[in-house]
Amino acid sequence: MNIILVGRPGSGKGTQGKVLSEEYNIPIISTGDILRAAVREKTPLGLQAREYMDKGALVPDELVVEMVVTRLQEGDCRKGFILDGFPRNIGQAEALDRTLSTLDKGIDHVLNFEVEHKEIIKRLSGRRTCRKCGEAYHIIFNMPVNIGICDKCGGELYQRDDDKEETIEARLKVYEEHTAPLVEYYRQKELLKAINGIGGVDQIKEQIINVICGRNNNSKIEG
Ligand code: AMP
């Protein structure tokens, strides 16, 4: 099962991606997580990506596409994969289509997480992330047991530079301009499924599983 998660930053793709990865036992490939690890480790990719990420801009396609193409060819993707944060524009979607066709694979579902702009600002500005394992928390809606410490691994929680208010607006603008057109791209391919991104983790998980199993012919599209 090959799945793509699309939606505004902060719409819950990462959270549900992890949940679905466990449910279906397939890897989640988050380009944001891979890039953040590269920045942390100061690899050549990380050094190049950082200036774009700090501004909330997209990292150039040639860097990101190469990274994903390599990852998709690893053995654990044979049974399926979940892409979170990729593709981010039509060029990346086309590059993905070309790669999958050479690997004799296809996309089964594109889940579009619908959460409106105002809610996104609230979510992202309060988000705190574990430096060690990437787990996400929220200062009001999803607090860790001990302030500043990850419940899962004990790592330090921090506010991502790009979750600061001045950068959030830039990221949302980039989303509307470059990423939102993917909704139409995948709708035309009849792969798009709308997911209401408001609700609890379990509630949204159930909604997604129903959509994937075809129990709910959810074809409502919002641009
Ligand atoms: P995310 O964690 O998905 O919100 O990504 C954080 C940042 O990583 C983005 O704002 C971009 O700078 C960069 N990034 C992640 N995925 C991509 C992608 N597919 N194409 C270009 N840049 C990306």
PDB file of C-alpha atoms and ligand atoms in Angstrom:
ATOM      1  CA  MET A   1       0.000   0.000   0.000  1.00  0.00           C
ATOM      2  CA  ASN A   2       1.551   3.270  -1.148  1.00  0.00           C
ATOM      3  CA  ILE A   3       0.142   6.408   0.441  1.00  0.00           C
ATOM      4  CA  ILE A   4       0.814  10.139   0.086  1.00  0.00           C
ATOM      5  CA  LEU A   5      -0.194  12.586   2.814  1.00  0.00           C
ATOM      6  CA  VAL A   6      -0.895  16.146   1.711  1.00  0.00           C
ATOM      7  CA  GLY A   7      -2.183  19.140   3.625  1.00  0.00           C
ATOM      8  CA  ARG A   8      -1.031  22.397   5.175  1.00  0.00           C
ATOM      9  CA  PRO A   9       1.915  22.265   7.574  1.00  0.00           C
ATOM     10  CA  GLY A  10       0.487  21.402  10.989  1.00  0.00           C
ATOM     11  CA  SER A  11      -2.568  19.605   9.614  1.00  0.00           C
ATOM     12  CA  GLY A  12      -1.617  16.369  11.387  1.00  0.00           C
ATOM     13  CA  LYS A  13       0.137  14.507   8.560  1.00  0.00           C
ATOM     14  CA  GLY A  14       3.141  13.619  10.697  1.00  0.00           C
ATOM     15  CA  THR A  15       1.061  12.353  13.615  1.00  0.00           C
ATOM     16  CA  GLN A  16      -1.220  10.233  11.461  1.00  0.00           C
ATOM     17  CA  GLY A  17       1.695   9.108   9.309  1.00  0.00           C
ATOM     18  CA  LYS A  18       3.295   7.497  12.375  1.00  0.00           C
ATOM     19  CA  VAL A  19      -0.015   5.941  13.427  1.00  0.00           C
ATOM     20  CA  LEU A  20      -0.602   4.484   9.948  1.00  0.00           C
ATOM     21  CA  SER A  21       2.979   3.297   9.691  1.00  0.00           C
ATOM     22  CA  GLU A  22       2.376   1.164  12.811  1.00  0.00           C
ATOM     23  CA  GLU A  23      -1.071   0.070  11.705  1.00  0.00           C
ATOM     24  CA  TYR A  24       0.044  -1.185   8.303  1.00  0.00           C
ATOM     25  CA  ASN A  25       3.660  -1.951   9.182  1.00  0.00           C
ATOM     26  CA  ILE A  26       5.086   0.128   6.354  1.00  0.00           C
ATOM     27  CA  PRO A  27       7.701   2.884   6.683  1.00  0.00           C
ATOM     28  CA  ILE A  28       6.901   6.558   6.884  1.00  0.00           C
ATOM     29  CA  ILE A  29       9.143   8.738   4.782  1.00  0.00           C
ATOM     30  CA  SER A  30       9.017  12.295   6.073  1.00  0.00           C
ATOM     31  CA  THR A  31      11.186  14.603   3.996  1.00  0.00           C
ATOM     32  CA  GLY A  32      11.012  17.230   6.768  1.00  0.00           C
ATOM     33  CA  ASP A  33      12.373  14.717   9.323  1.00  0.00           C
ATOM     34  CA  ILE A  34      15.116  13.520   6.967  1.00  0.00           C
ATOM     35  CA  LEU A  35      16.145  17.106   6.222  1.00  0.00           C
ATOM     36  CA  ARG A  36      16.114  18.088   9.913  1.00  0.00           C
ATOM     37  CA  ALA A  37      18.354  15.108  10.708  1.00  0.00           C
ATOM     38  CA  ALA A  38      20.707  16.179   7.903  1.00  0.00           C
ATOM     39  CA  VAL A  39      20.818  19.730   9.313  1.00  0.00           C
ATOM     40  CA  ARG A  40      21.529  18.364  12.814  1.00  0.00           C
ATOM     41  CA  GLU A  41      24.319  16.158  11.539  1.00  0.00           C
ATOM     42  CA  LYS A  42      25.687  18.969   9.348  1.00  0.00           C
ATOM     43  CA  THR A  43      25.885  16.728   6.278  1.00  0.00           C
ATOM     44  CA  PRO A  44      26.455  18.449   2.883  1.00  0.00           C
ATOM     45  CA  LEU A  45      22.699  18.105   2.206  1.00  0.00           C
ATOM     46  CA  GLY A  46      21.884  19.580   5.624  1.00  0.00           C
ATOM     47  CA  LEU A  47      24.208  22.524   5.114  1.00  0.00           C
ATOM     48  CA  GLN A  48      22.530  23.325   1.794  1.00  0.00           C
ATOM     49  CA  ALA A  49      18.974  22.756   3.052  1.00  0.00           C
ATOM     50  CA  ARG A  50      19.200  24.797   6.220  1.00  0.00           C
ATOM     51  CA  GLU A  51      18.988  28.296   4.713  1.00  0.00           C
ATOM     52  CA  TYR A  52      15.758  27.371   2.909  1.00  0.00           C
ATOM     53  CA  MET A  53      14.199  25.619   5.891  1.00  0.00           C
ATOM     54  CA  ASP A  54      14.891  28.472   8.298  1.00  0.00           C
ATOM     55  CA  LYS A  55      13.004  30.830   5.974  1.00  0.00           C
ATOM     56  CA  GLY A  56      10.101  28.418   5.513  1.00  0.00           C
ATOM     57  CA  ALA A  57      10.965  28.079   1.818  1.00  0.00           C
ATOM     58  CA  LEU A  58      11.118  24.828  -0.122  1.00  0.00           C
ATOM     59  CA  VAL A  59      14.479  23.112  -0.435  1.00  0.00           C
ATOM     60  CA  PRO A  60      15.354  22.865  -4.174  1.00  0.00           C
ATOM     61  CA  ASP A  61      13.756  19.921  -5.982  1.00  0.00           C
ATOM     62  CA  GLU A  62      17.042  18.418  -7.151  1.00  0.00           C
ATOM     63  CA  LEU A  63      18.147  17.844  -3.537  1.00  0.00           C
ATOM     64  CA  VAL A  64      14.826  16.508  -2.248  1.00  0.00           C
ATOM     65  CA  VAL A  65      13.857  14.335  -5.219  1.00  0.00           C
ATOM     66  CA  GLU A  66      17.210  12.532  -5.191  1.00  0.00           C
ATOM     67  CA  MET A  67      16.820  11.877  -1.466  1.00  0.00           C
ATOM     68  CA  VAL A  68      13.336  10.364  -1.871  1.00  0.00           C
ATOM     69  CA  VAL A  69      14.198   8.327  -4.972  1.00  0.00           C
ATOM     70  CA  THR A  70      17.084   6.711  -3.061  1.00  0.00           C
ATOM     71  CA  ARG A  71      14.894   6.031  -0.028  1.00  0.00           C
ATOM     72  CA  LEU A  72      12.080   4.452  -2.053  1.00  0.00           C
ATOM     73  CA  GLN A  73      14.493   1.857  -3.391  1.00  0.00           C
ATOM     74  CA  GLU A  74      15.361   0.543   0.068  1.00  0.00           C
ATOM     75  CA  GLY A  75      14.060  -2.921   0.911  1.00  0.00           C
ATOM     76  CA  ASP A  76      11.574  -1.853   3.583  1.00  0.00           C
ATOM     77  CA  CYS A  77       9.529   0.044   0.977  1.00  0.00           C
ATOM     78  CA  ARG A  78       8.761  -3.148  -0.914  1.00  0.00           C
ATOM     79  CA  LYS A  79       5.526  -3.732   1.020  1.00  0.00           C
ATOM     80  CA  GLY A  80       4.501  -0.116   0.808  1.00  0.00           C
ATOM     81  CA  PHE A  81       5.320   3.347   2.122  1.00  0.00           C
ATOM     82  CA  ILE A  82       3.777   6.529   3.433  1.00  0.00           C
ATOM     83  CA  LEU A  83       5.110   9.815   2.079  1.00  0.00           C
ATOM     84  CA  ASP A  84       4.749  12.786   4.439  1.00  0.00           C
ATOM     85  CA  GLY A  85       5.742  16.191   3.079  1.00  0.00           C
ATOM     86  CA  PHE A  86       6.601  14.926  -0.385  1.00  0.00           C
ATOM     87  CA  PRO A  87       5.708  15.818  -3.068  1.00  0.00           C
ATOM     88  CA  ARG A  88       5.477  19.511  -2.262  1.00  0.00           C
ATOM     89  CA  ASN A  89       4.921  20.831  -5.782  1.00  0.00           C
ATOM     90  CA  ILE A  90       3.867  19.578  -9.220  1.00  0.00           C
ATOM     91  CA  GLY A  91       7.477  19.099 -10.373  1.00  0.00           C
ATOM     92  CA  GLN A  92       8.137  16.737  -7.455  1.00  0.00           C
ATOM     93  CA  ALA A  93       4.859  14.900  -8.122  1.00  0.00           C
ATOM     94  CA  GLU A  94       5.874  14.337 -11.729  1.00  0.00           C
ATOM     95  CA  ALA A  95       9.342  13.174 -10.686  1.00  0.00           C
ATOM     96  CA  LEU A  96       7.695  10.764  -8.245  1.00  0.00           C
ATOM     97  CA  ASP A  97       5.405   9.409 -10.958  1.00  0.00           C
ATOM     98  CA  ARG A  98       8.407   8.769 -13.207  1.00  0.00           C
ATOM     99  CA  THR A  99      10.336   7.022 -10.431  1.00  0.00           C
ATOM    100  CA  LEU A 100       7.408   4.845  -9.401  1.00  0.00           C
ATOM    101  CA  SER A 101       6.750   3.817 -12.951  1.00  0.00           C
ATOM    102  CA  THR A 102      10.389   2.685 -13.380  1.00  0.00           C
ATOM    103  CA  LEU A 103      10.048   0.731 -10.116  1.00  0.00           C
ATOM    104  CA  ASP A 104       6.758  -0.718 -11.348  1.00  0.00           C
ATOM    105  CA  LYS A 105       4.845   0.794  -8.438  1.00  0.00           C
ATOM    106  CA  GLY A 106       1.938   3.193  -8.148  1.00  0.00           C
ATOM    107  CA  ILE A 107       0.133   5.345  -5.610  1.00  0.00           C
ATOM    108  CA  ASP A 108      -2.966   3.865  -3.967  1.00  0.00           C
ATOM    109  CA  HIS A 109      -4.246   6.766  -1.859  1.00  0.00           C
ATOM    110  CA  VAL A 110      -3.555  10.465  -1.518  1.00  0.00           C
ATOM    111  CA  LEU A 111      -4.991  11.656   1.788  1.00  0.00           C
ATOM    112  CA  ASN A 112      -5.704  15.367   1.899  1.00  0.00           C
ATOM    113  CA  PHE A 113      -5.803  16.658   5.491  1.00  0.00           C
ATOM    114  CA  GLU A 114      -8.215  19.563   5.606  1.00  0.00           C
ATOM    115  CA  VAL A 115      -7.555  22.071   8.381  1.00  0.00           C
ATOM    116  CA  GLU A 116      -8.183  25.756   7.939  1.00  0.00           C
ATOM    117  CA  HIS A 117      -5.584  28.512   8.100  1.00  0.00           C
ATOM    118  CA  LYS A 118      -6.628  29.976  11.501  1.00  0.00           C
ATOM    119  CA  GLU A 119      -6.445  26.603  13.232  1.00  0.00           C
ATOM    120  CA  ILE A 120      -3.016  25.946  11.691  1.00  0.00           C
ATOM    121  CA  ILE A 121      -1.561  29.133  13.215  1.00  0.00           C
ATOM    122  CA  LYS A 122      -2.815  28.038  16.658  1.00  0.00           C
ATOM    123  CA  ARG A 123      -1.367  24.558  16.253  1.00  0.00           C
ATOM    124  CA  LEU A 124       2.030  25.446  14.843  1.00  0.00           C
ATOM    125  CA  SER A 125       2.834  28.355  17.134  1.00  0.00           C
ATOM    126  CA  GLY A 126       2.252  26.104  20.178  1.00  0.00           C
ATOM    127  CA  ARG A 127       3.982  23.053  18.777  1.00  0.00           C
ATOM    128  CA  ARG A 128       7.061  21.692  20.518  1.00  0.00           C
ATOM    129  CA  THR A 129       9.153  18.918  19.014  1.00  0.00           C
ATOM    130  CA  CYS A 130      11.526  16.383  20.534  1.00  0.00           C
ATOM    131  CA  ARG A 131      15.112  16.977  19.432  1.00  0.00           C
ATOM    132  CA  LYS A 132      15.880  13.273  19.679  1.00  0.00           C
ATOM    133  CA  CYS A 133      12.900  11.373  18.223  1.00  0.00           C
ATOM    134  CA  GLY A 134      10.840  14.085  16.492  1.00  0.00           C
ATOM    135  CA  GLU A 135       7.671  13.435  18.531  1.00  0.00           C
ATOM    136  CA  ALA A 136       5.345  16.470  18.450  1.00  0.00           C
ATOM    137  CA  TYR A 137       3.616  18.082  21.450  1.00  0.00           C
ATOM    138  CA  HIS A 138       1.544  21.216  21.999  1.00  0.00           C
ATOM    139  CA  ILE A 139       1.868  23.673  24.867  1.00  0.00           C
ATOM    140  CA  ILE A 140      -1.921  23.604  25.461  1.00  0.00           C
ATOM    141  CA  PHE A 141      -3.542  20.710  23.598  1.00  0.00           C
ATOM    142  CA  ASN A 142      -0.958  17.953  24.009  1.00  0.00           C
ATOM    143  CA  MET A 143       1.374  18.667  26.905  1.00  0.00           C
ATOM    144  CA  PRO A 144       4.121  16.242  27.910  1.00  0.00           C
ATOM    145  CA  VAL A 145       3.975  14.817  31.442  1.00  0.00           C
ATOM    146  CA  ASN A 146       7.130  16.755  32.381  1.00  0.00           C
ATOM    147  CA  ILE A 147       7.464  20.204  30.871  1.00  0.00           C
ATOM    148  CA  GLY A 148      10.136  20.365  28.187  1.00  0.00           C
ATOM    149  CA  ILE A 149      10.804  16.607  28.171  1.00  0.00           C
ATOM    150  CA  CYS A 150       9.624  14.023  25.657  1.00  0.00           C
ATOM    151  CA  ASP A 151       7.331  11.347  27.173  1.00  0.00           C
ATOM    152  CA  LYS A 152       8.605   8.751  24.732  1.00  0.00           C
ATOM    153  CA  CYS A 153      12.384   9.068  24.843  1.00  0.00           C
ATOM    154  CA  GLY A 154      13.242  11.705  27.460  1.00  0.00           C
ATOM    155  CA  GLY A 155      14.697  14.017  24.788  1.00  0.00           C
ATOM    156  CA  GLU A 156      14.578  17.803  25.059  1.00  0.00           C
ATOM    157  CA  LEU A 157      11.545  19.563  23.547  1.00  0.00           C
ATOM    158  CA  TYR A 158      12.189  22.671  21.487  1.00  0.00           C
ATOM    159  CA  GLN A 159      10.353  25.034  19.172  1.00  0.00           C
ATOM    160  CA  ARG A 160      11.399  24.471  15.573  1.00  0.00           C
ATOM    161  CA  ASP A 161      12.758  27.679  14.041  1.00  0.00           C
ATOM    162  CA  ASP A 162      10.159  27.382  11.311  1.00  0.00           C
ATOM    163  CA  ASP A 163       7.341  27.093  13.898  1.00  0.00           C
ATOM    164  CA  LYS A 164       8.009  30.660  15.065  1.00  0.00           C
ATOM    165  CA  GLU A 165       5.179  32.995  14.140  1.00  0.00           C
ATOM    166  CA  GLU A 166       7.071  35.018  11.547  1.00  0.00           C
ATOM    167  CA  THR A 167       7.954  31.872   9.585  1.00  0.00           C
ATOM    168  CA  ILE A 168       4.565  30.158   9.839  1.00  0.00           C
ATOM    169  CA  GLU A 169       2.916  32.697   7.518  1.00  0.00           C
ATOM    170  CA  ALA A 170       5.725  32.239   4.989  1.00  0.00           C
ATOM    171  CA  ARG A 171       5.245  28.441   5.064  1.00  0.00           C
ATOM    172  CA  LEU A 172       1.502  28.775   4.589  1.00  0.00           C
ATOM    173  CA  LYS A 173       2.077  31.076   1.637  1.00  0.00           C
ATOM    174  CA  VAL A 174       4.469  28.552   0.110  1.00  0.00           C
ATOM    175  CA  TYR A 175       1.836  25.873   0.674  1.00  0.00           C
ATOM    176  CA  GLU A 176      -0.916  27.817  -1.109  1.00  0.00           C
ATOM    177  CA  GLU A 177       1.357  28.723  -4.003  1.00  0.00           C
ATOM    178  CA  HIS A 178       3.254  25.486  -4.612  1.00  0.00           C
ATOM    179  CA  THR A 179       1.625  22.599  -2.756  1.00  0.00           C
ATOM    180  CA  ALA A 180      -2.123  23.266  -2.963  1.00  0.00           C
ATOM    181  CA  PRO A 181      -2.142  22.606  -6.755  1.00  0.00           C
ATOM    182  CA  LEU A 182      -1.353  18.962  -5.909  1.00  0.00           C
ATOM    183  CA  VAL A 183      -4.927  18.569  -4.688  1.00  0.00           C
ATOM    184  CA  GLU A 184      -6.195  19.097  -8.215  1.00  0.00           C
ATOM    185  CA  TYR A 185      -3.344  17.026  -9.681  1.00  0.00           C
ATOM    186  CA  TYR A 186      -4.296  13.967  -7.635  1.00  0.00           C
ATOM    187  CA  ARG A 187      -8.028  14.593  -7.902  1.00  0.00           C
ATOM    188  CA  GLN A 188      -7.710  14.279 -11.642  1.00  0.00           C
ATOM    189  CA  LYS A 189      -5.929  10.980 -11.157  1.00  0.00           C
ATOM    190  CA  GLU A 190      -8.841   9.913  -8.905  1.00  0.00           C
ATOM    191  CA  LEU A 191      -6.516   9.223  -5.997  1.00  0.00           C
ATOM    192  CA  LEU A 192      -7.546  12.047  -3.675  1.00  0.00           C
ATOM    193  CA  LYS A 193      -9.432  11.340  -0.436  1.00  0.00           C
ATOM    194  CA  ALA A 194     -10.467  14.198   1.835  1.00  0.00           C
ATOM    195  CA  ILE A 195      -9.708  13.783   5.531  1.00  0.00           C
ATOM    196  CA  ASN A 196     -11.218  16.117   8.105  1.00  0.00           C
ATOM    197  CA  GLY A 197      -8.112  17.004  10.126  1.00  0.00           C
ATOM    198  CA  ILE A 198     -10.037  18.343  13.130  1.00  0.00           C
ATOM    199  CA  GLY A 199     -10.522  15.852  15.947  1.00  0.00           C
ATOM    200  CA  GLY A 200      -8.645  13.450  18.198  1.00  0.00           C
ATOM    201  CA  VAL A 201      -5.833  11.209  16.949  1.00  0.00           C
ATOM    202  CA  ASP A 202      -7.933   8.027  17.224  1.00  0.00           C
ATOM    203  CA  GLN A 203     -10.945   9.607  15.584  1.00  0.00           C
ATOM    204  CA  ILE A 204      -8.919  10.765  12.586  1.00  0.00           C
ATOM    205  CA  LYS A 205      -7.157   7.397  12.374  1.00  0.00           C
ATOM    206  CA  GLU A 206     -10.523   5.648  12.194  1.00  0.00           C
ATOM    207  CA  GLN A 207     -11.689   8.038   9.508  1.00  0.00           C
ATOM    208  CA  ILE A 208      -8.571   7.288   7.437  1.00  0.00           C
ATOM    209  CA  ILE A 209      -8.855   3.537   7.832  1.00  0.00           C
ATOM    210  CA  ASN A 210     -12.480   3.684   6.717  1.00  0.00           C
ATOM    211  CA  VAL A 211     -11.486   5.705   3.680  1.00  0.00           C
ATOM    212  CA  ILE A 212      -8.648   3.313   2.819  1.00  0.00           C
ATOM    213  CA  CYS A 213     -10.925   0.278   3.211  1.00  0.00           C
ATOM    214  CA  GLY A 214     -13.486   1.944   0.972  1.00  0.00           C
ATOM    215  CA  ARG A 215     -16.071   1.935   3.773  1.00  0.00           C
ATOM    216  CA  ASN A 216     -16.660   5.586   3.202  1.00  0.00           C
ATOM    217  CA  ASN A 217     -16.639   6.821  -0.349  1.00  0.00           C
ATOM    218  CA  ASN A 218     -15.215  10.134   0.676  1.00  0.00           C
ATOM    219  CA  SER A 219     -14.591  12.169  -2.423  1.00  0.00           C
ATOM    220  CA  LYS A 220     -15.352  15.637  -1.115  1.00  0.00           C
ATOM    221  CA  ILE A 221     -12.591  17.936  -2.263  1.00  0.00           C
ATOM    222  CA  GLU A 222     -11.580  21.268  -0.881  1.00  0.00           C
ATOM    223  CA  GLY A 223      -8.969  23.328  -2.669  1.00  0.00           C
TER     224      GLY A 223
HETATM  225  P1  AMP B   1       7.877  19.745   7.204  1.00  0.00           P
HETATM  226  O1  AMP B   1       8.432  19.070   8.416  1.00  0.00           O
HETATM  227  O2  AMP B   1       7.266  18.778   6.226  1.00  0.00           O
HETATM  228  O3  AMP B   1       6.956  20.890   7.545  1.00  0.00           O
HETATM  229  O4  AMP B   1       9.131  20.381   6.431  1.00  0.00           O
HETATM  230  C1  AMP B   1       9.948  21.354   7.031  1.00  0.00           C
HETATM  231  C2  AMP B   1      10.745  22.090   5.955  1.00  0.00           C
HETATM  232  O5  AMP B   1      11.571  21.149   5.252  1.00  0.00           O
HETATM  233  C3  AMP B   1       9.905  22.746   4.888  1.00  0.00           C
HETATM  234  O6  AMP B   1       9.428  24.020   5.263  1.00  0.00           O
HETATM  235  C4  AMP B   1      10.899  22.820   3.727  1.00  0.00           C
HETATM  236  O7  AMP B   1      11.854  23.840   3.931  1.00  0.00           O
HETATM  237  C5  AMP B   1      11.647  21.494   3.870  1.00  0.00           C
HETATM  238  N1  AMP B   1      10.975  20.422   3.090  1.00  0.00           N
HETATM  239  C6  AMP B   1      10.352  19.307   3.577  1.00  0.00           C
HETATM  240  N2  AMP B   1       9.873  18.545   2.576  1.00  0.00           N
HETATM  241  C7  AMP B   1      10.198  19.194   1.419  1.00  0.00           C
HETATM  242  C8  AMP B   1       9.979  18.934   0.042  1.00  0.00           C
HETATM  243  N3  AMP B   1       9.309  17.844  -0.367  1.00  0.00           N
HETATM  244  N4  AMP B   1      10.452  19.830  -0.857  1.00  0.00           N
HETATM  245  C9  AMP B   1      11.138  20.920  -0.482  1.00  0.00           C
HETATM  246  N5  AMP B   1      11.359  21.235   0.809  1.00  0.00           N
HETATM  247  C10 AMP B   1      10.916  20.392   1.753  1.00  0.00           C
END
